[in-house]
Amino acid sequence: MRRIGCLGLILGLLVIGGLFMVMQSWGGAGPAQRTLTVTVPQGASLASAAEQLEDAGAIPSAGRFRLFARFLGSGDPIRAGEYRIPKGLSQADVLKLLQGGRTLQRFVMVPEGWPSVLVQEAVAKAPQMEGPAPLPAEGSILPDSYSYERDGDRQVLVKRMQAAMDRYLNAAWKKRKPTSVVKTPREAIILASIVEKETGKASERRMVAAVYSNRLRMGMRLQADPTVIYPITKGKPLGRRIRKSELQAKNGYNTYASAGLPVGPIANPGKASIEAVLDPESTKALYFVADGTGGHVFADTLAEHNANVKKWYEIRRARGEM
């Protein structure tokens, strides 16, 4: 009897030890010596995914992984996509990663005020994407960071950027204030694109929007330098001073040569600039000029403005810029 008891104890310990080893193998550190990337194709089974994981070095054995997954996993299906497997990730967490669909995402960033030619270039350069990058209509893209997955279609990504702008603009337009001078969502985008290019200072956007709104109401020309540059470079930096002939050119965009809004946007404005146009500051200001600190100083009258311009020229001369 004593021998039978000892044998039972030994068998029990062996079972416990075996279970401990199984759990340690399943939940303990995995074999990956570095961060790995594994792609699970559409329609792939757990068996085929396990083979890929073993080949990549993310799990020690495809067969044992399937066995453990069957008895210790949740039973949820795995999802297709590209996955980043961190160094040492346990087999249990590898399965959860695939079942949760937490795929590796890449991003294309579109800063506020980018013209569409730069958006097109960024999408064209995005790695692991397919198809040509279309040139989106100016002002149709909402600046933001856009995720995409491996082998994503560039045209689909651009359409998603445009859909984001449509959704945002529709919602923002419904909240516009009576003080806004724009009559349509397209006018809002056109004016917001000018505001976006004229100031990078968040606190100034509503004031700049107000100056241009006041000018539009009075029939004054906007005289915005970025509208002169756009037909020349399609929104890219000019890299030199504007020529007198360019200030006089009538091309539908130049707001020195023509009154009113340009024929179209000159950039893709961000949310803050759109909101500024739809809710401009309450002011009588009609002019603004750089103040030497990265911002602008505003004026109600031409005499005040001329004095401010004189100060700006003095700052530039002191810097050796004139």
PDB file of C-alpha atoms in Angstrom:
ATOM      1  CA  MET A   1       0.000   0.000   0.000  1.00  0.00           C
ATOM      2  CA  ARG A   2       2.841   2.316   0.887  1.00  0.00           C
ATOM      3  CA  ARG A   3       4.403   1.631  -2.548  1.00  0.00           C
ATOM      4  CA  ILE A   4       1.114   2.365  -4.327  1.00  0.00           C
ATOM      5  CA  GLY A   5       0.827   5.626  -2.391  1.00  0.00           C
ATOM      6  CA  CYS A   6       4.343   6.644  -3.359  1.00  0.00           C
ATOM      7  CA  LEU A   7       3.690   5.734  -6.974  1.00  0.00           C
ATOM      8  CA  GLY A   8       0.533   7.843  -6.956  1.00  0.00           C
ATOM      9  CA  LEU A   9       2.420  10.752  -5.452  1.00  0.00           C
ATOM     10  CA  ILE A  10       5.124  10.477  -8.104  1.00  0.00           C
ATOM     11  CA  LEU A  11       2.547  10.305 -10.898  1.00  0.00           C
ATOM     12  CA  GLY A  12       0.771  13.292  -9.422  1.00  0.00           C
ATOM     13  CA  LEU A  13       3.959  15.277  -9.287  1.00  0.00           C
ATOM     14  CA  LEU A  14       4.744  14.319 -12.863  1.00  0.00           C
ATOM     15  CA  VAL A  15       1.316  15.487 -13.996  1.00  0.00           C
ATOM     16  CA  ILE A  16       1.675  18.744 -12.087  1.00  0.00           C
ATOM     17  CA  GLY A  17       5.160  19.224 -13.453  1.00  0.00           C
ATOM     18  CA  GLY A  18       3.953  18.516 -16.982  1.00  0.00           C
ATOM     19  CA  LEU A  19       1.102  20.994 -16.633  1.00  0.00           C
ATOM     20  CA  PHE A  20       3.527  23.582 -15.275  1.00  0.00           C
ATOM     21  CA  MET A  21       5.809  23.064 -18.250  1.00  0.00           C
ATOM     22  CA  VAL A  22       2.881  23.356 -20.657  1.00  0.00           C
ATOM     23  CA  MET A  23       1.683  26.571 -19.054  1.00  0.00           C
ATOM     24  CA  GLN A  24       5.230  27.914 -18.946  1.00  0.00           C
ATOM     25  CA  SER A  25       5.700  27.116 -22.625  1.00  0.00           C
ATOM     26  CA  TRP A  26       2.340  28.679 -23.521  1.00  0.00           C
ATOM     27  CA  GLY A  27       2.388  31.745 -21.307  1.00  0.00           C
ATOM     28  CA  GLY A  28       6.108  32.271 -20.824  1.00  0.00           C
ATOM     29  CA  ALA A  29       8.528  34.249 -22.951  1.00  0.00           C
ATOM     30  CA  GLY A  30       8.495  33.288 -26.618  1.00  0.00           C
ATOM     31  CA  PRO A  31      11.525  32.472 -28.775  1.00  0.00           C
ATOM     32  CA  ALA A  32      11.616  35.711 -30.820  1.00  0.00           C
ATOM     33  CA  GLN A  33      15.032  37.308 -30.335  1.00  0.00           C
ATOM     34  CA  ARG A  34      13.910  40.584 -31.941  1.00  0.00           C
ATOM     35  CA  THR A  35      10.740  42.274 -33.093  1.00  0.00           C
ATOM     36  CA  LEU A  36       9.313  40.367 -36.066  1.00  0.00           C
ATOM     37  CA  THR A  37       6.799  41.175 -38.788  1.00  0.00           C
ATOM     38  CA  VAL A  38       4.441  38.425 -39.960  1.00  0.00           C
ATOM     39  CA  THR A  39       1.715  38.776 -42.579  1.00  0.00           C
ATOM     40  CA  VAL A  40      -1.377  36.572 -42.345  1.00  0.00           C
ATOM     41  CA  PRO A  41      -3.055  36.458 -45.766  1.00  0.00           C
ATOM     42  CA  GLN A  42      -6.805  36.771 -46.262  1.00  0.00           C
ATOM     43  CA  GLY A  43      -8.512  33.444 -45.629  1.00  0.00           C
ATOM     44  CA  ALA A  44      -5.491  31.868 -43.902  1.00  0.00           C
ATOM     45  CA  SER A  45      -6.192  29.096 -41.389  1.00  0.00           C
ATOM     46  CA  LEU A  46      -4.650  28.840 -37.946  1.00  0.00           C
ATOM     47  CA  ALA A  47      -2.527  25.957 -39.255  1.00  0.00           C
ATOM     48  CA  SER A  48      -1.023  27.975 -42.123  1.00  0.00           C
ATOM     49  CA  ALA A  49      -0.537  31.012 -39.859  1.00  0.00           C
ATOM     50  CA  ALA A  50       1.248  28.795 -37.326  1.00  0.00           C
ATOM     51  CA  GLU A  51       3.643  27.606 -40.041  1.00  0.00           C
ATOM     52  CA  GLN A  52       4.471  31.211 -40.879  1.00  0.00           C
ATOM     53  CA  LEU A  53       4.970  32.056 -37.228  1.00  0.00           C
ATOM     54  CA  GLU A  54       7.351  29.118 -36.778  1.00  0.00           C
ATOM     55  CA  ASP A  55       9.299  30.033 -39.936  1.00  0.00           C
ATOM     56  CA  ALA A  56       9.651  33.603 -38.661  1.00  0.00           C
ATOM     57  CA  GLY A  57      10.841  32.413 -35.239  1.00  0.00           C
ATOM     58  CA  ALA A  58       7.852  33.765 -33.292  1.00  0.00           C
ATOM     59  CA  ILE A  59       6.853  30.330 -31.914  1.00  0.00           C
ATOM     60  CA  PRO A  60       8.932  27.157 -31.328  1.00  0.00           C
ATOM     61  CA  SER A  61       6.574  24.672 -33.025  1.00  0.00           C
ATOM     62  CA  ALA A  62       3.556  25.103 -35.287  1.00  0.00           C
ATOM     63  CA  GLY A  63       2.120  21.758 -34.175  1.00  0.00           C
ATOM     64  CA  ARG A  64       2.351  22.513 -30.450  1.00  0.00           C
ATOM     65  CA  PHE A  65       1.019  26.033 -31.060  1.00  0.00           C
ATOM     66  CA  ARG A  66      -2.114  24.624 -32.715  1.00  0.00           C
ATOM     67  CA  LEU A  67      -2.537  22.096 -29.903  1.00  0.00           C
ATOM     68  CA  PHE A  68      -2.140  24.720 -27.197  1.00  0.00           C
ATOM     69  CA  ALA A  69      -4.445  27.103 -29.044  1.00  0.00           C
ATOM     70  CA  ARG A  70      -7.128  24.421 -29.252  1.00  0.00           C
ATOM     71  CA  PHE A  71      -7.122  23.587 -25.548  1.00  0.00           C
ATOM     72  CA  LEU A  72      -5.862  26.796 -23.946  1.00  0.00           C
ATOM     73  CA  GLY A  73      -6.939  29.512 -26.403  1.00  0.00           C
ATOM     74  CA  SER A  74     -10.282  31.291 -26.678  1.00  0.00           C
ATOM     75  CA  GLY A  75     -11.339  29.647 -29.945  1.00  0.00           C
ATOM     76  CA  ASP A  76     -11.910  32.978 -31.689  1.00  0.00           C
ATOM     77  CA  PRO A  77     -10.900  33.103 -35.369  1.00  0.00           C
ATOM     78  CA  ILE A  78      -7.664  34.783 -36.409  1.00  0.00           C
ATOM     79  CA  ARG A  79      -7.751  37.854 -38.655  1.00  0.00           C
ATOM     80  CA  ALA A  80      -5.773  38.630 -41.772  1.00  0.00           C
ATOM     81  CA  GLY A  81      -3.212  41.417 -41.764  1.00  0.00           C
ATOM     82  CA  GLU A  82       0.369  42.370 -41.014  1.00  0.00           C
ATOM     83  CA  TYR A  83       1.423  41.910 -37.410  1.00  0.00           C
ATOM     84  CA  ARG A  84       4.375  43.179 -35.414  1.00  0.00           C
ATOM     85  CA  ILE A  85       5.481  40.508 -32.923  1.00  0.00           C
ATOM     86  CA  PRO A  86       7.585  42.026 -30.115  1.00  0.00           C
ATOM     87  CA  LYS A  87      10.703  40.298 -28.870  1.00  0.00           C
ATOM     88  CA  GLY A  88       9.902  37.464 -26.435  1.00  0.00           C
ATOM     89  CA  LEU A  89       6.106  37.650 -26.901  1.00  0.00           C
ATOM     90  CA  SER A  90       4.482  34.538 -25.429  1.00  0.00           C
ATOM     91  CA  GLN A  91       2.602  32.070 -27.616  1.00  0.00           C
ATOM     92  CA  ALA A  92      -0.595  32.906 -25.732  1.00  0.00           C
ATOM     93  CA  ASP A  93      -0.179  36.597 -26.542  1.00  0.00           C
ATOM     94  CA  VAL A  94       0.725  35.830 -30.163  1.00  0.00           C
ATOM     95  CA  LEU A  95      -2.634  34.069 -30.508  1.00  0.00           C
ATOM     96  CA  LYS A  96      -4.457  36.974 -28.830  1.00  0.00           C
ATOM     97  CA  LEU A  97      -2.709  39.381 -31.198  1.00  0.00           C
ATOM     98  CA  LEU A  98      -3.926  37.485 -34.257  1.00  0.00           C
ATOM     99  CA  GLN A  99      -7.423  37.009 -32.869  1.00  0.00           C
ATOM    100  CA  GLY A 100      -7.734  40.650 -31.871  1.00  0.00           C
ATOM    101  CA  GLY A 101      -6.737  41.893 -35.317  1.00  0.00           C
ATOM    102  CA  ARG A 102      -4.250  44.398 -33.874  1.00  0.00           C
ATOM    103  CA  THR A 103      -2.430  44.704 -37.175  1.00  0.00           C
ATOM    104  CA  LEU A 104       0.664  46.766 -37.892  1.00  0.00           C
ATOM    105  CA  GLN A 105      -0.352  50.195 -39.169  1.00  0.00           C
ATOM    106  CA  ARG A 106       1.686  52.673 -41.144  1.00  0.00           C
ATOM    107  CA  PHE A 107       0.861  56.360 -41.439  1.00  0.00           C
ATOM    108  CA  VAL A 108       0.844  59.128 -44.014  1.00  0.00           C
ATOM    109  CA  MET A 109       0.928  62.531 -42.331  1.00  0.00           C
ATOM    110  CA  VAL A 110      -0.722  65.540 -43.977  1.00  0.00           C
ATOM    111  CA  PRO A 111       0.212  68.767 -42.135  1.00  0.00           C
ATOM    112  CA  GLU A 112      -2.175  71.720 -42.056  1.00  0.00           C
ATOM    113  CA  GLY A 113      -1.744  73.960 -45.079  1.00  0.00           C
ATOM    114  CA  TRP A 114      -0.142  71.404 -47.373  1.00  0.00           C
ATOM    115  CA  PRO A 115      -1.081  71.865 -51.037  1.00  0.00           C
ATOM    116  CA  SER A 116      -2.413  68.837 -52.872  1.00  0.00           C
ATOM    117  CA  VAL A 117       0.802  68.347 -54.859  1.00  0.00           C
ATOM    118  CA  LEU A 118       2.603  67.593 -51.587  1.00  0.00           C
ATOM    119  CA  VAL A 119      -0.188  65.264 -50.483  1.00  0.00           C
ATOM    120  CA  GLN A 120       0.171  63.378 -53.755  1.00  0.00           C
ATOM    121  CA  GLU A 121       3.945  63.117 -53.302  1.00  0.00           C
ATOM    122  CA  ALA A 122       3.586  61.811 -49.725  1.00  0.00           C
ATOM    123  CA  VAL A 123       1.060  59.153 -50.735  1.00  0.00           C
ATOM    124  CA  ALA A 124       3.206  58.142 -53.726  1.00  0.00           C
ATOM    125  CA  LYS A 125       6.221  57.657 -51.428  1.00  0.00           C
ATOM    126  CA  ALA A 126       4.315  55.650 -48.799  1.00  0.00           C
ATOM    127  CA  PRO A 127       6.024  52.218 -48.644  1.00  0.00           C
ATOM    128  CA  GLN A 128       4.223  48.911 -49.150  1.00  0.00           C
ATOM    129  CA  MET A 129       1.263  50.448 -50.964  1.00  0.00           C
ATOM    130  CA  GLU A 130      -0.154  49.654 -54.380  1.00  0.00           C
ATOM    131  CA  GLY A 131      -1.321  51.721 -57.337  1.00  0.00           C
ATOM    132  CA  PRO A 132      -0.627  55.292 -58.445  1.00  0.00           C
ATOM    133  CA  ALA A 133      -1.230  58.257 -56.172  1.00  0.00           C
ATOM    134  CA  PRO A 134      -3.919  60.543 -57.616  1.00  0.00           C
ATOM    135  CA  LEU A 135      -3.709  64.333 -57.420  1.00  0.00           C
ATOM    136  CA  PRO A 136      -6.613  65.314 -55.158  1.00  0.00           C
ATOM    137  CA  ALA A 137      -8.573  68.487 -55.777  1.00  0.00           C
ATOM    138  CA  GLU A 138      -7.093  71.386 -53.835  1.00  0.00           C
ATOM    139  CA  GLY A 139      -8.795  71.844 -50.489  1.00  0.00           C
ATOM    140  CA  SER A 140     -10.451  68.413 -50.560  1.00  0.00           C
ATOM    141  CA  ILE A 141      -8.086  66.763 -48.039  1.00  0.00           C
ATOM    142  CA  LEU A 142      -8.459  67.078 -44.268  1.00  0.00           C
ATOM    143  CA  PRO A 143      -4.977  67.427 -42.733  1.00  0.00           C
ATOM    144  CA  ASP A 144      -4.368  64.575 -40.290  1.00  0.00           C
ATOM    145  CA  SER A 145      -2.387  61.352 -39.820  1.00  0.00           C
ATOM    146  CA  TYR A 146      -3.867  58.513 -41.871  1.00  0.00           C
ATOM    147  CA  SER A 147      -3.112  54.875 -41.148  1.00  0.00           C
ATOM    148  CA  TYR A 148      -2.846  52.228 -43.810  1.00  0.00           C
ATOM    149  CA  GLU A 149      -1.949  48.565 -43.962  1.00  0.00           C
ATOM    150  CA  ARG A 150       0.518  46.717 -46.153  1.00  0.00           C
ATOM    151  CA  ASP A 151      -0.538  46.446 -49.820  1.00  0.00           C
ATOM    152  CA  GLY A 152      -3.206  49.118 -49.326  1.00  0.00           C
ATOM    153  CA  ASP A 153      -4.406  51.012 -52.403  1.00  0.00           C
ATOM    154  CA  ARG A 154      -3.216  54.610 -52.745  1.00  0.00           C
ATOM    155  CA  GLN A 155      -6.406  55.782 -54.430  1.00  0.00           C
ATOM    156  CA  VAL A 156      -8.477  54.315 -51.605  1.00  0.00           C
ATOM    157  CA  LEU A 157      -6.314  56.157 -49.062  1.00  0.00           C
ATOM    158  CA  VAL A 158      -6.795  59.504 -50.837  1.00  0.00           C
ATOM    159  CA  LYS A 159     -10.549  58.921 -51.009  1.00  0.00           C
ATOM    160  CA  ARG A 160     -10.522  58.283 -47.254  1.00  0.00           C
ATOM    161  CA  MET A 161      -8.722  61.614 -46.719  1.00  0.00           C
ATOM    162  CA  GLN A 162     -11.353  63.364 -48.841  1.00  0.00           C
ATOM    163  CA  ALA A 163     -14.219  61.642 -47.048  1.00  0.00           C
ATOM    164  CA  ALA A 164     -12.783  62.884 -43.744  1.00  0.00           C
ATOM    165  CA  MET A 165     -12.875  66.462 -45.059  1.00  0.00           C
ATOM    166  CA  ASP A 166     -16.444  66.053 -46.309  1.00  0.00           C
ATOM    167  CA  ARG A 167     -17.631  64.759 -42.942  1.00  0.00           C
ATOM    168  CA  TYR A 168     -15.848  67.451 -40.971  1.00  0.00           C
ATOM    169  CA  LEU A 169     -16.896  70.322 -43.228  1.00  0.00           C
ATOM    170  CA  ASN A 170     -20.541  69.249 -43.224  1.00  0.00           C
ATOM    171  CA  ALA A 171     -20.560  69.213 -39.426  1.00  0.00           C
ATOM    172  CA  ALA A 172     -18.625  72.491 -39.083  1.00  0.00           C
ATOM    173  CA  TRP A 173     -20.828  74.312 -41.605  1.00  0.00           C
ATOM    174  CA  LYS A 174     -23.912  73.627 -39.495  1.00  0.00           C
ATOM    175  CA  LYS A 175     -22.246  75.455 -36.576  1.00  0.00           C
ATOM    176  CA  ARG A 176     -21.196  78.586 -38.509  1.00  0.00           C
ATOM    177  CA  LYS A 177     -21.895  81.928 -36.863  1.00  0.00           C
ATOM    178  CA  PRO A 178     -23.954  84.755 -38.447  1.00  0.00           C
ATOM    179  CA  THR A 179     -20.772  86.870 -38.484  1.00  0.00           C
ATOM    180  CA  SER A 180     -19.185  84.550 -41.059  1.00  0.00           C
ATOM    181  CA  VAL A 181     -18.920  86.165 -44.491  1.00  0.00           C
ATOM    182  CA  VAL A 182     -18.752  82.949 -46.530  1.00  0.00           C
ATOM    183  CA  LYS A 183     -21.943  81.800 -48.234  1.00  0.00           C
ATOM    184  CA  THR A 184     -21.099  78.199 -49.107  1.00  0.00           C
ATOM    185  CA  PRO A 185     -18.881  75.411 -47.746  1.00  0.00           C
ATOM    186  CA  ARG A 186     -16.620  75.833 -50.785  1.00  0.00           C
ATOM    187  CA  GLU A 187     -16.144  79.523 -49.998  1.00  0.00           C
ATOM    188  CA  ALA A 188     -15.290  78.501 -46.438  1.00  0.00           C
ATOM    189  CA  ILE A 189     -12.532  76.197 -47.701  1.00  0.00           C
ATOM    190  CA  ILE A 190     -11.167  78.864 -50.069  1.00  0.00           C
ATOM    191  CA  LEU A 191     -10.963  81.539 -47.380  1.00  0.00           C
ATOM    192  CA  ALA A 192      -9.689  79.076 -44.771  1.00  0.00           C
ATOM    193  CA  SER A 193      -6.870  78.058 -47.104  1.00  0.00           C
ATOM    194  CA  ILE A 194      -5.724  81.698 -47.251  1.00  0.00           C
ATOM    195  CA  VAL A 195      -5.933  82.046 -43.458  1.00  0.00           C
ATOM    196  CA  GLU A 196      -3.938  78.819 -43.114  1.00  0.00           C
ATOM    197  CA  LYS A 197      -1.132  80.107 -45.332  1.00  0.00           C
ATOM    198  CA  GLU A 198      -1.043  83.581 -43.764  1.00  0.00           C
ATOM    199  CA  THR A 199      -0.456  82.551 -40.155  1.00  0.00           C
ATOM    200  CA  GLY A 200       0.872  79.544 -38.316  1.00  0.00           C
ATOM    201  CA  LYS A 201      -0.045  81.045 -34.957  1.00  0.00           C
ATOM    202  CA  ALA A 202      -3.165  79.446 -33.515  1.00  0.00           C
ATOM    203  CA  SER A 203      -4.139  82.518 -31.484  1.00  0.00           C
ATOM    204  CA  GLU A 204      -4.220  84.676 -34.632  1.00  0.00           C
ATOM    205  CA  ARG A 205      -6.392  82.607 -36.923  1.00  0.00           C
ATOM    206  CA  ARG A 206      -9.711  84.203 -35.986  1.00  0.00           C
ATOM    207  CA  MET A 207      -8.210  87.702 -36.291  1.00  0.00           C
ATOM    208  CA  VAL A 208      -6.757  86.986 -39.740  1.00  0.00           C
ATOM    209  CA  ALA A 209     -10.094  85.479 -40.772  1.00  0.00           C
ATOM    210  CA  ALA A 210     -11.819  88.629 -39.504  1.00  0.00           C
ATOM    211  CA  VAL A 211      -9.550  90.963 -41.493  1.00  0.00           C
ATOM    212  CA  TYR A 212     -10.293  89.132 -44.733  1.00  0.00           C
ATOM    213  CA  SER A 213     -13.984  88.892 -43.862  1.00  0.00           C
ATOM    214  CA  ASN A 214     -14.118  92.663 -43.276  1.00  0.00           C
ATOM    215  CA  ARG A 215     -12.383  93.299 -46.602  1.00  0.00           C
ATOM    216  CA  LEU A 216     -14.786  91.048 -48.468  1.00  0.00           C
ATOM    217  CA  ARG A 217     -17.778  92.863 -46.994  1.00  0.00           C
ATOM    218  CA  MET A 218     -16.356  96.238 -48.054  1.00  0.00           C
ATOM    219  CA  GLY A 219     -15.337  95.079 -51.536  1.00  0.00           C
ATOM    220  CA  MET A 220     -11.637  95.607 -50.762  1.00  0.00           C
ATOM    221  CA  ARG A 221      -9.088  93.346 -52.404  1.00  0.00           C
ATOM    222  CA  LEU A 222      -7.691  90.722 -50.068  1.00  0.00           C
ATOM    223  CA  GLN A 223      -4.098  91.296 -51.232  1.00  0.00           C
ATOM    224  CA  ALA A 224      -2.877  87.982 -49.812  1.00  0.00           C
ATOM    225  CA  ASP A 225       0.629  87.036 -50.942  1.00  0.00           C
ATOM    226  CA  PRO A 226      -0.040  83.252 -50.905  1.00  0.00           C
ATOM    227  CA  THR A 227      -2.677  83.729 -53.612  1.00  0.00           C
ATOM    228  CA  VAL A 228       0.008  85.260 -55.849  1.00  0.00           C
ATOM    229  CA  ILE A 229       2.361  82.353 -55.251  1.00  0.00           C
ATOM    230  CA  TYR A 230      -0.135  79.512 -55.773  1.00  0.00           C
ATOM    231  CA  PRO A 231      -0.478  79.737 -59.584  1.00  0.00           C
ATOM    232  CA  ILE A 232       3.318  79.789 -59.879  1.00  0.00           C
ATOM    233  CA  THR A 233       4.227  76.832 -57.638  1.00  0.00           C
ATOM    234  CA  LYS A 234       0.880  75.088 -56.965  1.00  0.00           C
ATOM    235  CA  GLY A 235       1.399  75.854 -53.295  1.00  0.00           C
ATOM    236  CA  LYS A 236       5.043  74.917 -52.853  1.00  0.00           C
ATOM    237  CA  PRO A 237       7.420  77.559 -51.414  1.00  0.00           C
ATOM    238  CA  LEU A 238       8.408  80.221 -53.939  1.00  0.00           C
ATOM    239  CA  GLY A 239      11.954  80.526 -52.654  1.00  0.00           C
ATOM    240  CA  ARG A 240      12.302  84.182 -53.647  1.00  0.00           C
ATOM    241  CA  ARG A 241      10.512  87.528 -53.439  1.00  0.00           C
ATOM    242  CA  ILE A 242       7.336  88.062 -55.437  1.00  0.00           C
ATOM    243  CA  ARG A 243       7.928  90.025 -58.635  1.00  0.00           C
ATOM    244  CA  LYS A 244       5.936  93.127 -59.571  1.00  0.00           C
ATOM    245  CA  SER A 245       4.680  91.408 -62.711  1.00  0.00           C
ATOM    246  CA  GLU A 246       3.347  88.534 -60.575  1.00  0.00           C
ATOM    247  CA  LEU A 247       1.448  90.964 -58.338  1.00  0.00           C
ATOM    248  CA  GLN A 248      -0.269  92.313 -61.458  1.00  0.00           C
ATOM    249  CA  ALA A 249      -1.058  88.950 -63.069  1.00  0.00           C
ATOM    250  CA  LYS A 250      -4.758  88.148 -63.505  1.00  0.00           C
ATOM    251  CA  ASN A 251      -5.162  84.401 -63.242  1.00  0.00           C
ATOM    252  CA  GLY A 252      -8.169  83.828 -61.017  1.00  0.00           C
ATOM    253  CA  TYR A 253      -6.089  83.395 -57.877  1.00  0.00           C
ATOM    254  CA  ASN A 254      -4.155  86.649 -57.477  1.00  0.00           C
ATOM    255  CA  THR A 255      -6.073  88.730 -54.925  1.00  0.00           C
ATOM    256  CA  TYR A 256      -3.923  91.785 -55.640  1.00  0.00           C
ATOM    257  CA  ALA A 257      -5.173  91.902 -59.226  1.00  0.00           C
ATOM    258  CA  SER A 258      -8.797  90.872 -58.598  1.00  0.00           C
ATOM    259  CA  ALA A 259     -11.372  91.534 -55.891  1.00  0.00           C
ATOM    260  CA  GLY A 260     -13.191  88.816 -53.994  1.00  0.00           C
ATOM    261  CA  LEU A 261     -12.144  85.272 -53.281  1.00  0.00           C
ATOM    262  CA  PRO A 262      -9.834  83.297 -55.567  1.00  0.00           C
ATOM    263  CA  VAL A 263     -11.419  80.790 -57.952  1.00  0.00           C
ATOM    264  CA  GLY A 264     -10.369  77.938 -55.668  1.00  0.00           C
ATOM    265  CA  PRO A 265      -8.476  76.953 -52.528  1.00  0.00           C
ATOM    266  CA  ILE A 266      -4.705  77.431 -52.406  1.00  0.00           C
ATOM    267  CA  ALA A 267      -4.038  74.664 -49.852  1.00  0.00           C
ATOM    268  CA  ASN A 268      -5.720  72.064 -47.684  1.00  0.00           C
ATOM    269  CA  PRO A 269      -6.733  73.975 -44.550  1.00  0.00           C
ATOM    270  CA  GLY A 270      -6.913  72.411 -41.114  1.00  0.00           C
ATOM    271  CA  LYS A 271      -9.871  72.363 -38.766  1.00  0.00           C
ATOM    272  CA  ALA A 272      -8.779  75.455 -36.804  1.00  0.00           C
ATOM    273  CA  SER A 273      -8.603  77.655 -39.904  1.00  0.00           C
ATOM    274  CA  ILE A 274     -11.992  76.454 -41.127  1.00  0.00           C
ATOM    275  CA  GLU A 275     -13.491  77.154 -37.712  1.00  0.00           C
ATOM    276  CA  ALA A 276     -11.898  80.625 -37.713  1.00  0.00           C
ATOM    277  CA  VAL A 277     -13.577  81.483 -41.010  1.00  0.00           C
ATOM    278  CA  LEU A 278     -16.932  80.216 -39.744  1.00  0.00           C
ATOM    279  CA  ASP A 279     -16.546  82.172 -36.483  1.00  0.00           C
ATOM    280  CA  PRO A 280     -14.206  85.141 -37.052  1.00  0.00           C
ATOM    281  CA  GLU A 281     -13.083  87.542 -34.330  1.00  0.00           C
ATOM    282  CA  SER A 282     -15.227  90.615 -33.696  1.00  0.00           C
ATOM    283  CA  THR A 283     -12.996  93.463 -34.911  1.00  0.00           C
ATOM    284  CA  LYS A 284     -12.860  96.356 -37.350  1.00  0.00           C
ATOM    285  CA  ALA A 285      -9.297  95.556 -38.385  1.00  0.00           C
ATOM    286  CA  LEU A 286      -8.547  95.707 -42.108  1.00  0.00           C
ATOM    287  CA  TYR A 287      -4.764  95.290 -42.116  1.00  0.00           C
ATOM    288  CA  PHE A 288      -2.000  93.215 -40.593  1.00  0.00           C
ATOM    289  CA  VAL A 289       1.751  92.941 -40.939  1.00  0.00           C
ATOM    290  CA  ALA A 290       4.473  90.804 -39.361  1.00  0.00           C
ATOM    291  CA  ASP A 291       5.625  91.912 -35.910  1.00  0.00           C
ATOM    292  CA  GLY A 292       9.056  90.262 -35.908  1.00  0.00           C
ATOM    293  CA  THR A 293       8.165  87.555 -33.385  1.00  0.00           C
ATOM    294  CA  GLY A 294       6.432  85.131 -35.715  1.00  0.00           C
ATOM    295  CA  GLY A 295       3.067  86.827 -35.296  1.00  0.00           C
ATOM    296  CA  HIS A 296       1.318  89.871 -36.704  1.00  0.00           C
ATOM    297  CA  VAL A 297       0.140  93.296 -35.577  1.00  0.00           C
ATOM    298  CA  PHE A 298      -3.332  94.378 -36.689  1.00  0.00           C
ATOM    299  CA  ALA A 299      -4.703  97.813 -37.585  1.00  0.00           C
ATOM    300  CA  ASP A 300      -8.113  99.371 -38.262  1.00  0.00           C
ATOM    301  CA  THR A 301      -6.852 102.225 -40.447  1.00  0.00           C
ATOM    302  CA  LEU A 302      -4.330 102.598 -43.252  1.00  0.00           C
ATOM    303  CA  ALA A 303      -2.396 105.208 -41.224  1.00  0.00           C
ATOM    304  CA  GLU A 304      -1.978 102.745 -38.347  1.00  0.00           C
ATOM    305  CA  HIS A 305      -0.994 100.042 -40.774  1.00  0.00           C
ATOM    306  CA  ASN A 306       1.632 102.203 -42.465  1.00  0.00           C
ATOM    307  CA  ALA A 307       3.173 102.948 -39.053  1.00  0.00           C
ATOM    308  CA  ASN A 308       3.257  99.217 -38.302  1.00  0.00           C
ATOM    309  CA  VAL A 309       4.853  98.493 -41.673  1.00  0.00           C
ATOM    310  CA  LYS A 310       7.518 101.120 -40.927  1.00  0.00           C
ATOM    311  CA  LYS A 311       8.324  99.339 -37.648  1.00  0.00           C
ATOM    312  CA  TRP A 312       8.539  96.009 -39.457  1.00  0.00           C
ATOM    313  CA  TYR A 313      10.975  97.442 -41.989  1.00  0.00           C
ATOM    314  CA  GLU A 314      13.117  98.776 -39.117  1.00  0.00           C
ATOM    315  CA  ILE A 315      13.194  95.288 -37.598  1.00  0.00           C
ATOM    316  CA  ARG A 316      14.227  93.769 -40.926  1.00  0.00           C
ATOM    317  CA  ARG A 317      16.958  96.381 -41.457  1.00  0.00           C
ATOM    318  CA  ALA A 318      18.312  95.678 -37.975  1.00  0.00           C
ATOM    319  CA  ARG A 319      18.476  92.009 -38.898  1.00  0.00           C
ATOM    320  CA  GLY A 320      20.296  92.772 -42.130  1.00  0.00           C
ATOM    321  CA  GLU A 321      17.388  91.547 -44.258  1.00  0.00           C
ATOM    322  CA  MET A 322      16.984  94.827 -46.144  1.00  0.00           C
TER     323      MET A 322
END
